[in-house]
Tab-separated table of C-alpha atoms and ligand atoms in Angstrom:
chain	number	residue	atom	x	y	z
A	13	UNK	CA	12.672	12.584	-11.626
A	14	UNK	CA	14.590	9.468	-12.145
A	15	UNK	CA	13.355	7.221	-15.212
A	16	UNK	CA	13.937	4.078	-15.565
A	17	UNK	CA	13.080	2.638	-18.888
A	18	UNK	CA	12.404	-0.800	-19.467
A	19	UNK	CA	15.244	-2.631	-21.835
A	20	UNK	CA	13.629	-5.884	-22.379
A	21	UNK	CA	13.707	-6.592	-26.139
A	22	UNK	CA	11.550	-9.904	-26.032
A	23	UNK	CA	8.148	-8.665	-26.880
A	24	UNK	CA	7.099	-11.635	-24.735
A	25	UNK	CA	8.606	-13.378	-21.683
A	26	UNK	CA	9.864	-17.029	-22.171
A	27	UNK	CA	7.567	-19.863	-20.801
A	28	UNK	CA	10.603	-20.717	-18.718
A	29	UNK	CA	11.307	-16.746	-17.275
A	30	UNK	CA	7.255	-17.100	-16.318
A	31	UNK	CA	7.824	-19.995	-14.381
A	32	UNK	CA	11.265	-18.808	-12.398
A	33	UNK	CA	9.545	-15.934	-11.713
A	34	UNK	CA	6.394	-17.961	-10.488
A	35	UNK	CA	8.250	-20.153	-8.698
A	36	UNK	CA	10.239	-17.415	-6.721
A	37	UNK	CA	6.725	-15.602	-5.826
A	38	UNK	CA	5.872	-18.571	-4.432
A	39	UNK	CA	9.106	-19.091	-1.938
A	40	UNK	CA	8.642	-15.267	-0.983
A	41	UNK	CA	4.982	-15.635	-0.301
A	42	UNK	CA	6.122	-18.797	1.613
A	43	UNK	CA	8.359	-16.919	3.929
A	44	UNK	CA	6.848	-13.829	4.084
A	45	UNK	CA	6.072	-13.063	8.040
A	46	UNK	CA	3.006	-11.308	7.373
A	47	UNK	CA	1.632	-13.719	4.843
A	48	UNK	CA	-0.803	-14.946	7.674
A	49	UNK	CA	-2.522	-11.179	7.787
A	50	UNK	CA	-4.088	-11.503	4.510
A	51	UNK	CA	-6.808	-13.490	5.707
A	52	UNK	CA	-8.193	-10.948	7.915
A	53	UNK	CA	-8.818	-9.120	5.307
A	54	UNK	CA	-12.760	-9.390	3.172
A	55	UNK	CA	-10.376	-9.584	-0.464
A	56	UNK	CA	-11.835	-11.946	-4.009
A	57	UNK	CA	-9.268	-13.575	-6.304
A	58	UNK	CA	-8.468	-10.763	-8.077
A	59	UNK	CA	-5.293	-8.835	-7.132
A	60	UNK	CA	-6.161	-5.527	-5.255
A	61	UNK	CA	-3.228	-2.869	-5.979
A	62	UNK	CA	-5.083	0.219	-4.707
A	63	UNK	CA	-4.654	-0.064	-1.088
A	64	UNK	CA	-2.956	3.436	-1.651
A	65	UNK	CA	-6.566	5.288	-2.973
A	66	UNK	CA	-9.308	3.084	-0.438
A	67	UNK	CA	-7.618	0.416	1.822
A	68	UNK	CA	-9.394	-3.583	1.814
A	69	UNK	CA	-11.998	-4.278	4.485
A	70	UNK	CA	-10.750	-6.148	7.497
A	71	UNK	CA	-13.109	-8.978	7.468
A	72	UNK	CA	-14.231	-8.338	11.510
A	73	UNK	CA	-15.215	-4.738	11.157
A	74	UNK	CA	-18.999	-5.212	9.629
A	75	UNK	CA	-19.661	-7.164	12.952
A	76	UNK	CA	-18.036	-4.132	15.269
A	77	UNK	CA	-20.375	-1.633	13.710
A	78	UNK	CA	-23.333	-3.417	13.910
A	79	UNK	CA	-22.479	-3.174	17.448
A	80	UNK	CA	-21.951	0.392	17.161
A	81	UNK	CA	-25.256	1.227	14.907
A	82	UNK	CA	-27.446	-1.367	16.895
A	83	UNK	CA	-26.510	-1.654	20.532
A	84	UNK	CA	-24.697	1.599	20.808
A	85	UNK	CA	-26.769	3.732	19.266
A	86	UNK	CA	-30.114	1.835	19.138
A	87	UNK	CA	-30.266	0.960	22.677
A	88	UNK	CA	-28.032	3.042	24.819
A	89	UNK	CA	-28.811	6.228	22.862
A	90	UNK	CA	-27.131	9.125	24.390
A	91	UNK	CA	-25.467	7.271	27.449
A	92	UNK	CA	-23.171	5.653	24.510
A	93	UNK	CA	-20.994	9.416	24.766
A	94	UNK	CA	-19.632	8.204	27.949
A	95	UNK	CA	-20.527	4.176	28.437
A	96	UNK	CA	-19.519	3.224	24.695
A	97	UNK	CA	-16.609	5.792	25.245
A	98	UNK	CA	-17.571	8.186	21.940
A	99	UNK	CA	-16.784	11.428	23.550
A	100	UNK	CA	-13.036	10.440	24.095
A	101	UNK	CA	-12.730	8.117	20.757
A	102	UNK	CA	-10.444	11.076	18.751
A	103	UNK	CA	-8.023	11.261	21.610
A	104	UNK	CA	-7.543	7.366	21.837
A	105	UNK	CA	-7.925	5.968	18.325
A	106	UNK	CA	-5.203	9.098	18.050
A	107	UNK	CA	-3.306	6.662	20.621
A	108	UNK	CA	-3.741	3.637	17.972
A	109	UNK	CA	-2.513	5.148	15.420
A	110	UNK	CA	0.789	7.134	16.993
A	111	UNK	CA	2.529	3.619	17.023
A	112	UNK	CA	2.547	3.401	13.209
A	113	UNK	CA	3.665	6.863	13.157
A	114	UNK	CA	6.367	6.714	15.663
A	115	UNK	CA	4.296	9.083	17.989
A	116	UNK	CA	4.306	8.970	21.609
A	117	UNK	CA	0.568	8.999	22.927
A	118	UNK	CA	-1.072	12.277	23.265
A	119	UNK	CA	0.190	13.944	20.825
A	120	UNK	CA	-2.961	12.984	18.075
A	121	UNK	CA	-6.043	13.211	17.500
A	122	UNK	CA	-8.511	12.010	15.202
A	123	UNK	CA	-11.360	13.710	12.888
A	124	UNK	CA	-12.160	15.995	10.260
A	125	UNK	CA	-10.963	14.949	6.783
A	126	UNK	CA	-6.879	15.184	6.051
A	127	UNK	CA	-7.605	18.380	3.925
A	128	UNK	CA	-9.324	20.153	7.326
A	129	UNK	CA	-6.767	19.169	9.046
A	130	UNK	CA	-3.891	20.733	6.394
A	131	UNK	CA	-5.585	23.882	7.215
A	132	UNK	CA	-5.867	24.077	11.183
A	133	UNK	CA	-1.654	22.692	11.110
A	134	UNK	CA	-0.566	25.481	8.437
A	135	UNK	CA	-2.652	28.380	10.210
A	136	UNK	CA	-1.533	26.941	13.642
A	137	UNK	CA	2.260	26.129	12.418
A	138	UNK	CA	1.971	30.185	10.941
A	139	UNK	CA	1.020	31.478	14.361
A	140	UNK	CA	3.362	29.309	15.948
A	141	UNK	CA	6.674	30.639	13.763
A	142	UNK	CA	5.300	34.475	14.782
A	143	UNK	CA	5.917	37.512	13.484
A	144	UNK	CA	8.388	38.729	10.802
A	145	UNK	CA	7.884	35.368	8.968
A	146	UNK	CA	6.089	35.745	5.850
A	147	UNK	CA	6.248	33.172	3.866
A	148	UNK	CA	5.078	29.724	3.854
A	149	UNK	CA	6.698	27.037	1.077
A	150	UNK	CA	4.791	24.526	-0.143
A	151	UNK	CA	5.312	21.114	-1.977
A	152	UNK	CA	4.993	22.390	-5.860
A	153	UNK	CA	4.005	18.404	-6.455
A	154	UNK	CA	1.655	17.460	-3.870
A	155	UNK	CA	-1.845	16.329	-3.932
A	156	UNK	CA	-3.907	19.560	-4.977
A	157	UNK	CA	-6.228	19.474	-1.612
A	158	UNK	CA	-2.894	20.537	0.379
A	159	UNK	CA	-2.133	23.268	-1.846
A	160	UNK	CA	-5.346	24.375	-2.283
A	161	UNK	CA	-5.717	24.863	1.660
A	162	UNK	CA	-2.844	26.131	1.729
A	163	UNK	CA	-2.829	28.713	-0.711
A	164	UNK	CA	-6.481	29.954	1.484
A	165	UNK	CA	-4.332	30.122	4.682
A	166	UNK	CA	-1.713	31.470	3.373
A	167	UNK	CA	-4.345	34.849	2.463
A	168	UNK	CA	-5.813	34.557	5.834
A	169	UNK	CA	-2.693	35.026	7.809
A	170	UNK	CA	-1.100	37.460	5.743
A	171	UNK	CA	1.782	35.088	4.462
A	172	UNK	CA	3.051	34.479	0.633
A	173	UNK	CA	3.384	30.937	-0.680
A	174	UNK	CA	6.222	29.630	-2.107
A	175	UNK	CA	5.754	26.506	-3.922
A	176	UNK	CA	9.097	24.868	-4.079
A	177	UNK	CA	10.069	21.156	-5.061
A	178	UNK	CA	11.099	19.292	-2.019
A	179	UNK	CA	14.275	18.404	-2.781
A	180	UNK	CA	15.276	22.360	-3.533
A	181	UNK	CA	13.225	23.503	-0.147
A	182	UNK	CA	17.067	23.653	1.703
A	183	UNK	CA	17.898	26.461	-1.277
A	184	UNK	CA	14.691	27.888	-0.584
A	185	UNK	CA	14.505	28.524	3.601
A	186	UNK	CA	15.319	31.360	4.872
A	187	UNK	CA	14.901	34.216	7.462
A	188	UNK	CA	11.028	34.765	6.017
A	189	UNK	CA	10.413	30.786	6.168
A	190	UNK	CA	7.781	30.220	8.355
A	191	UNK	CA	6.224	27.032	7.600
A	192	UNK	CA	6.895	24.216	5.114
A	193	UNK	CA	4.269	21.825	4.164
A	194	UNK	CA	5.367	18.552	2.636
A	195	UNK	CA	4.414	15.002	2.034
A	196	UNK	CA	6.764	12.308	3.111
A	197	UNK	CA	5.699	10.213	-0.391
A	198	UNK	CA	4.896	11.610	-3.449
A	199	UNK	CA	1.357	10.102	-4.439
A	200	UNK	CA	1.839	10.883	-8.259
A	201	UNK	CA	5.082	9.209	-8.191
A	202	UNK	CA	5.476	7.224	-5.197
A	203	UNK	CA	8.462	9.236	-3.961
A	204	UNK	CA	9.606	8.938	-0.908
A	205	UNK	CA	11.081	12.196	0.310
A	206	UNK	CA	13.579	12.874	2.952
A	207	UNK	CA	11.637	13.411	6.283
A	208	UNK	CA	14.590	13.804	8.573
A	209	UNK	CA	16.648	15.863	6.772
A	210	UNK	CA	14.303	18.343	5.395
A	211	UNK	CA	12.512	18.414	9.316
A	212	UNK	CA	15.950	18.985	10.039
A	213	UNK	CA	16.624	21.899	7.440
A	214	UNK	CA	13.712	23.928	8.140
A	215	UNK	CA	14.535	23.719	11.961
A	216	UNK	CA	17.884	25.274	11.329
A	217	UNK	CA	16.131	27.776	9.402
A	218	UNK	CA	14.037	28.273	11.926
A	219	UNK	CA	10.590	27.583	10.497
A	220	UNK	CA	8.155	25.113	11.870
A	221	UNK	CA	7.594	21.464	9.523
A	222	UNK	CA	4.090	20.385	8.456
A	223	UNK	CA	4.087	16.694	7.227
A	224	UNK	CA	1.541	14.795	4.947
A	225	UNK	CA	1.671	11.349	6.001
A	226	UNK	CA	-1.389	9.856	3.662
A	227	UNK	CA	1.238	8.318	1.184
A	228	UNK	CA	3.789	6.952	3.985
A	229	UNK	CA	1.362	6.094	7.157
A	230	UNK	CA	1.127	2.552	7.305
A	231	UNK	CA	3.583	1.471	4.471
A	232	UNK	CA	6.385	2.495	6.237
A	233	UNK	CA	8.652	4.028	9.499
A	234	UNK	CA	7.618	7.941	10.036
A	235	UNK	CA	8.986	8.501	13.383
A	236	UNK	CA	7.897	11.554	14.342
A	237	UNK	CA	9.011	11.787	17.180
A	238	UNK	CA	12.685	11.171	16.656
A	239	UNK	CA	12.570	13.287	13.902
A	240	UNK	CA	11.442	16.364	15.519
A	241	UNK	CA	8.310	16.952	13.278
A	242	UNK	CA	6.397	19.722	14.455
A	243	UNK	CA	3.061	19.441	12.832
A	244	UNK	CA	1.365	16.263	10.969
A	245	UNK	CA	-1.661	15.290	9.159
A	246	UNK	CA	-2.706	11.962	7.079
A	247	UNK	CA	-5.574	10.009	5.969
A	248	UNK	CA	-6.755	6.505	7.303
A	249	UNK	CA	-8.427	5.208	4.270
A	250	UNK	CA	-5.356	4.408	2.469
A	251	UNK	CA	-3.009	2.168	4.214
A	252	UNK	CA	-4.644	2.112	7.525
A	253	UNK	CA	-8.084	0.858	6.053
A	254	UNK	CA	-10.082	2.904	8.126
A	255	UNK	CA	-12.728	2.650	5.655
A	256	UNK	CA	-14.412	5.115	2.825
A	257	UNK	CA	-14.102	8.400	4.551
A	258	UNK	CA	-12.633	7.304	7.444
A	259	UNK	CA	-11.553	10.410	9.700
A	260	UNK	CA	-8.087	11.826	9.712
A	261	UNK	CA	-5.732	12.656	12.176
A	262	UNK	CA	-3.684	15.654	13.301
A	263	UNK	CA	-0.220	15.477	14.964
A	264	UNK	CA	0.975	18.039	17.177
A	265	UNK	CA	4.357	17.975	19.094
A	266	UNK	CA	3.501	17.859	22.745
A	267	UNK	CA	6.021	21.142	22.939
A	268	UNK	CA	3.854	22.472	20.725
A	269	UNK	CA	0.418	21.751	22.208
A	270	UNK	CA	0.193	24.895	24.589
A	271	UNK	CA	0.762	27.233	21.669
A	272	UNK	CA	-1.192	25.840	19.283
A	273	UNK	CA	-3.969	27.875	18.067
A	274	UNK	CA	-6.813	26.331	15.990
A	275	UNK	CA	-8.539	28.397	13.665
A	276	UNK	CA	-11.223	26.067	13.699
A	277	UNK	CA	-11.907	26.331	17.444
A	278	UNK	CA	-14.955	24.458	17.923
A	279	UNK	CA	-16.760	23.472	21.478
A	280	UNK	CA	-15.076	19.917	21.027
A	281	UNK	CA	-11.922	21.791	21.712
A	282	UNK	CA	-12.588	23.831	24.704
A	283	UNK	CA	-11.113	22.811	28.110
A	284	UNK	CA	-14.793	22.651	29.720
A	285	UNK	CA	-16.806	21.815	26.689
A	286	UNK	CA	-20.169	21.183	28.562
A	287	UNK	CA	-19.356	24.484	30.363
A	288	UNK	CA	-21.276	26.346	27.475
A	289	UNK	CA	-19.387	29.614	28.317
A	290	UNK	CA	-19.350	32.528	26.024
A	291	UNK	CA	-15.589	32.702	25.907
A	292	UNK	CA	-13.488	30.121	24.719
A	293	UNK	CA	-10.784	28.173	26.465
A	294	UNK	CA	-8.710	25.790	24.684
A	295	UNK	CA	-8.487	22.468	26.370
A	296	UNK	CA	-4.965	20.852	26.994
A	297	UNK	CA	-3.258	18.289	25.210
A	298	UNK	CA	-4.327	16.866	21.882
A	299	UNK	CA	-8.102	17.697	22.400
A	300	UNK	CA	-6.878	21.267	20.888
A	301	UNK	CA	-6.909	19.657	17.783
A	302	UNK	CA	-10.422	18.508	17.765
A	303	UNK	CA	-13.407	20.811	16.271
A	304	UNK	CA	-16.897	20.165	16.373
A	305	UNK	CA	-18.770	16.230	16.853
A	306	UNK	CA	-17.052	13.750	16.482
A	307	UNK	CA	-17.959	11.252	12.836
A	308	UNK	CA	-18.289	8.577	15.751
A	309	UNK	CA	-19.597	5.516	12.989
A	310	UNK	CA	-16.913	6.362	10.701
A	311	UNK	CA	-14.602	6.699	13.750
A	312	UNK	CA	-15.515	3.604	15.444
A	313	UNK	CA	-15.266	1.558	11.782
A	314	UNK	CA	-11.390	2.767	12.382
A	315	UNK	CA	-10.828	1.815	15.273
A	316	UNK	CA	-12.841	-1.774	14.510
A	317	UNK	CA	-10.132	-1.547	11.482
A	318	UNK	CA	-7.050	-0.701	12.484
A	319	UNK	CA	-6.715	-4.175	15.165
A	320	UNK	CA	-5.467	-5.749	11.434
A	321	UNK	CA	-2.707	-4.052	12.945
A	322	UNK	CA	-2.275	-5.412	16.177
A	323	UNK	CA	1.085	-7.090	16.785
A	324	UNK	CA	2.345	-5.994	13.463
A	325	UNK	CA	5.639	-4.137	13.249
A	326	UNK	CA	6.298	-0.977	10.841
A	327	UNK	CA	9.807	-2.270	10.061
A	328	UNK	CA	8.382	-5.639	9.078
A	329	UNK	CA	6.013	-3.913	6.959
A	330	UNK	CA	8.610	-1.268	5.648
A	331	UNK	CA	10.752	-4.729	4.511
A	332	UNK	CA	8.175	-6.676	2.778
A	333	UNK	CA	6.796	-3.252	0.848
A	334	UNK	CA	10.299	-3.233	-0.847
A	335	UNK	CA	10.865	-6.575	-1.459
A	336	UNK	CA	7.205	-6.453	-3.009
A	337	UNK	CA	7.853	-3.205	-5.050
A	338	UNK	CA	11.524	-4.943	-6.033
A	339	UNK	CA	9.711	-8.166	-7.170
A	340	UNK	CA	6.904	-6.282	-8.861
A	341	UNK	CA	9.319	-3.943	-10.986
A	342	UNK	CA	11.570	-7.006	-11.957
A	343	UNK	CA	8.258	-9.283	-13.305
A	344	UNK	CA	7.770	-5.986	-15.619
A	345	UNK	CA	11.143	-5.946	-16.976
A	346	UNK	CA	10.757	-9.047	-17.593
A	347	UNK	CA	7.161	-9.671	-18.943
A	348	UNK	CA	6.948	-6.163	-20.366
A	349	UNK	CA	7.715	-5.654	-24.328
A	350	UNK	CA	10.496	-2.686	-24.309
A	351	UNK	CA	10.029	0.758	-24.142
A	352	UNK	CA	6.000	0.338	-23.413
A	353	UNK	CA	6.212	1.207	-19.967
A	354	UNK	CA	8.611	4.190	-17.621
A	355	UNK	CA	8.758	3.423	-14.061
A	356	UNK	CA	8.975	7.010	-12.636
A	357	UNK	CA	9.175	5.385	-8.496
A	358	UNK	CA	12.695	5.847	-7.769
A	359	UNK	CA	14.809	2.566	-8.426
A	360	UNK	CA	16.216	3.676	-4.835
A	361	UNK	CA	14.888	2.030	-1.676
A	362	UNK	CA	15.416	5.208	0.414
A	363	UNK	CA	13.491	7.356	-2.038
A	364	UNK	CA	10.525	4.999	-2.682
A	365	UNK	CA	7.350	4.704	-0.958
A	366	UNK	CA	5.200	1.629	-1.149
A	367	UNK	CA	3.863	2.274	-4.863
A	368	UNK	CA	5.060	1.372	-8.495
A	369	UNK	CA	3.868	4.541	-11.065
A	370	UNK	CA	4.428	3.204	-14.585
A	371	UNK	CA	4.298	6.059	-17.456
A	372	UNK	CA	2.919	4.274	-19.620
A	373	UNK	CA	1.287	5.971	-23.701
A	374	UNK	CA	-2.433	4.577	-23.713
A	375	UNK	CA	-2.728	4.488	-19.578
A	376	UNK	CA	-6.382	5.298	-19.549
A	377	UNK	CA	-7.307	1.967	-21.947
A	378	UNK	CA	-4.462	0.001	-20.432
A	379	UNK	CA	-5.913	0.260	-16.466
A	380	UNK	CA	-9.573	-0.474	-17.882
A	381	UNK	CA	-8.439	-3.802	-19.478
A	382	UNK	CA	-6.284	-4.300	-16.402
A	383	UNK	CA	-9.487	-3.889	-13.605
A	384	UNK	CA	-11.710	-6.028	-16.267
A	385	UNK	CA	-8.837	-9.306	-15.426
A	386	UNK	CA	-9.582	-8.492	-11.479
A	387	UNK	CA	-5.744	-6.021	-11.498
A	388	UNK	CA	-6.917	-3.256	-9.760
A	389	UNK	CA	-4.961	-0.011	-10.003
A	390	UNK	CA	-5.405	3.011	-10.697
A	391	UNK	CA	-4.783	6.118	-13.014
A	392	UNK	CA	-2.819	9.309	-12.559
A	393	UNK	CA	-4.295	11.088	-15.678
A	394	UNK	CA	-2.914	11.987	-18.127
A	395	UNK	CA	-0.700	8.405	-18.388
A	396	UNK	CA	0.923	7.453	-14.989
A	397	UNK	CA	-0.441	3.765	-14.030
A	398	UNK	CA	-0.713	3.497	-9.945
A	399	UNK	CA	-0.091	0.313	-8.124
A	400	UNK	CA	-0.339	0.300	-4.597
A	401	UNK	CA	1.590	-2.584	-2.625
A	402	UNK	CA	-0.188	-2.402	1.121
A	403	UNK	CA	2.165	-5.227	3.028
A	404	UNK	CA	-0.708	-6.541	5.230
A	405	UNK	CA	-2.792	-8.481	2.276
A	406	UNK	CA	-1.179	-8.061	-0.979
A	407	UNK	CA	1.927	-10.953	-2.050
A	408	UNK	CA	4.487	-11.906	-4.450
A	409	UNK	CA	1.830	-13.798	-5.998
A	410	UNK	CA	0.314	-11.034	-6.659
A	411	UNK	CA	2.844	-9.090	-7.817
A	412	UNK	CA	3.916	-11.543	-10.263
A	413	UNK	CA	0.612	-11.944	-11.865
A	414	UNK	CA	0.167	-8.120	-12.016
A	415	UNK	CA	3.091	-7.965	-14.077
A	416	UNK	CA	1.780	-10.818	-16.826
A	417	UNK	CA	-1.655	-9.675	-16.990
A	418	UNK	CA	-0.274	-6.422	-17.331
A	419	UNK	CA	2.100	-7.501	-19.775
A	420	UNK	CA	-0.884	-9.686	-22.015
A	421	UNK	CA	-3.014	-6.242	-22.233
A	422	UNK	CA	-0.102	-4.153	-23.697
A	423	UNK	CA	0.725	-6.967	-26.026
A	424	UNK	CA	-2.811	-6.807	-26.929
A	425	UNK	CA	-2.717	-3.303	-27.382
A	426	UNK	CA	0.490	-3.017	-29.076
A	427	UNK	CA	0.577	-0.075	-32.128
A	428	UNK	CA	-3.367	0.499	-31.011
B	11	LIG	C1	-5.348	11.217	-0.115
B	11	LIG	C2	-4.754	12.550	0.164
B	11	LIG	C3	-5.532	13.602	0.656
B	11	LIG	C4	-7.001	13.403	0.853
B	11	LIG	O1	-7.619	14.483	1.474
B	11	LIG	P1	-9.128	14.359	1.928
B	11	LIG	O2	-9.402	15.595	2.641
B	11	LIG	O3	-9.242	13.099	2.732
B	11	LIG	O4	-9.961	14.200	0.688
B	11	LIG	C5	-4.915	14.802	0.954
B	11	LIG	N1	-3.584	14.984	0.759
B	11	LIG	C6	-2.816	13.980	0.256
B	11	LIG	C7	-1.352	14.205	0.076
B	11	LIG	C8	-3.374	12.750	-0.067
B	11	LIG	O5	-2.624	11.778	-0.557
């Protein structure tokens, strides 16, 4: 892991560094192209940095599920599965999100939480790599749920898990590969791993790819599609602001869909689900993915949700999370006393996702002072400081004053 250290030997920033800075948060907030999507969003005057964990409220959605609890359900009752369209809501809020994902429509579906879904893409991604394949790496550093999951599916098929960094997963394919599960960004670090060429790797190894997109959905490209990923899950709480809970979605390659086999294969899935037969036929298309009833409220809140999106391009989004995460880490050079805080995102653009991680000695007491001045991050126990930048409401402003409040509570803290 790459550590940069800060080198700032003021132990505070001049009054004249805190106004150049100021002054340039203000021209990039100025000519920032999504500065006008901030207002959609139900935000107070404190600075929200944990977009990453639980995504803001888009100001219209409380109205939209009204709808949904009062009209909906209240008075159409059961006619709402077909006239309010719930029955087919996986399939197309799947087609709302493939966009952001760089996903052809068709290919996902939404439900279940992101850690159901790990399991149905590992099991299907096993069956799908066949026989003779025993082994199934997994990201040594991801977010426990995934290799929890897989560690259960790896018993239940009969394959051995590997857990292998992701940059040493090319040293570790091979001839008994037969699925890699990975995230695209580290959410410890903020990492950004190597999506194409890994997807690429474990094709030539012949093993099937299984990407995590909760970190990387929404804060940046994914293209799935053009990158040949196989298999993909992710969350819609975090960037996507889907809401607390919020269902996940599943990705499966439209070469893949005829062969994929759910182990979770619920009446939701079936090609005639109101057929009520005894034996079970899978239906075509994404629909394989889906299980049991759909969480329509939580679904519809999504869908209500992700129209913050509408118009909005990935690459514009992709830009301004940099420039944000650039600006951010430069204010805490600057406003930071030396050797306080370790950034451990990568200082590379290509390697970093939308989030700063700061190592930082007393991180616990150092995030509670931060949340009781309205900076809301979070903490990566035992001492990693999170900061989520999500491009559609948070600015340089904000970044900026992040870095001085943050700044004030370690001066405050200083030899504690
Ligand atoms: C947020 C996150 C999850 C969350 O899983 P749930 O089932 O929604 O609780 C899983 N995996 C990764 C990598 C995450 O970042």
């Amino acid at each position: 892991m790459s550590e940069t250290t800060n080198t700032n030997t003021n132990t505070t920033a001049s009054a004249t560094t805190t106004e150049a800075l100021r002054e340039r948060a203000l021209k990039l907030d100025a000519a920032d192209q999504l500065a006008d999507r901030r207002e959609l969003f139900a935000l107070d005057d404190g600075v929200y940095l944990d977009g990453n964990s639980l995504g803001a409220l888009p100001a219209h959605v409380p109205a939209r599920v009204q709808d949904v609890l009062t009209r909906q359900w209240g008075e159409l009752r059961i006619r709402s599965w077909e006239e309010s369209g719930w029955w087919t809501a996986p399939e197309r809020v799947g087609d709302r999100i493939a966009p952001l994902v760089g996903a052809a429509a068709g290919q996902i579906v939404v439900g279940d939480s992101t850690s159901v879904n790990v399991f149905k893409a590992v099991v299907a991604a096993a069956r799908i790599a066949g026989e003779g394949r025993d082994e199934i790496l997994v990201d040594a550093t991801t977010f426990p749920t995934d290799g929890y999951i897989a560690a259960s599916a790896a018993r239940l098929t009969g394959h051995r898990i590997v857990p292998v960094a992701p940059a040493d997963v090319p040293a570790a394919l091979g001839p008994r590969t037969a699925v890699v599960l990975l995230n695209q960004v580290d959410y410890r670090s903020g990492r950004l791993h190597d999506l194409p060429g890994l997807t690429a790797a474990v094709h030539a190894a012949g093993a099937v790819a299984v990407w995590d997109l909760c970190h990387s959905a929404g804060a940046l490209p994914v293209g799935l599609d053009e990158h040949g990923v196989d298999l993909a899950v992710g969350c819609t709480y975090k960037y996507l602001n889907g809401g607390p809970g919020s269902p996940a979605y599943l990705y499966v390659a439209e070469r893949h869909q005829a062969a994929f086999d759910s182990p979770l294969p619920g009446w939701n899935s079936h090609a005639d689900p109101f057929g009520m037969t005894p034996d079970y036929a899978p239906a075509d298309g994404s629909a394989r993915g889906r299980v049991g009833t759909p969480d329509i409220v939580s679904m519809l809140t999504l869908e209500a949700a992700l129209d913050a999106w509408d118009g909005v391009e990935v690459d514009a989004v992709r830009a301004k999370s940099l420039a944000l995460t650039d600006f951010f880490l430069e204010c805490v050079e600057a406003y930071v006393p030396a050797g306080r805080v370790t950034s451990v995102t990568p200082a590379a653009h290509a390697e970093r996702g939308s989030q700063v991680a700061l190592r930082c000695d007393d991180a616990e007491s150092v995030m509670r002072r931060l949340i009781e001045r309205g900076v809301v991050g979070d903490l990566r126990r035992p001492d990693v400081l999170r900061f989520g930048f999500t491009p559609l409401y948070v600015g340089f402003a904000d970044a900026e004053r992040a870095a001085r409040v943050l700044a004030e509570v370690l001066a405050e803290t200083a030899g504690a």
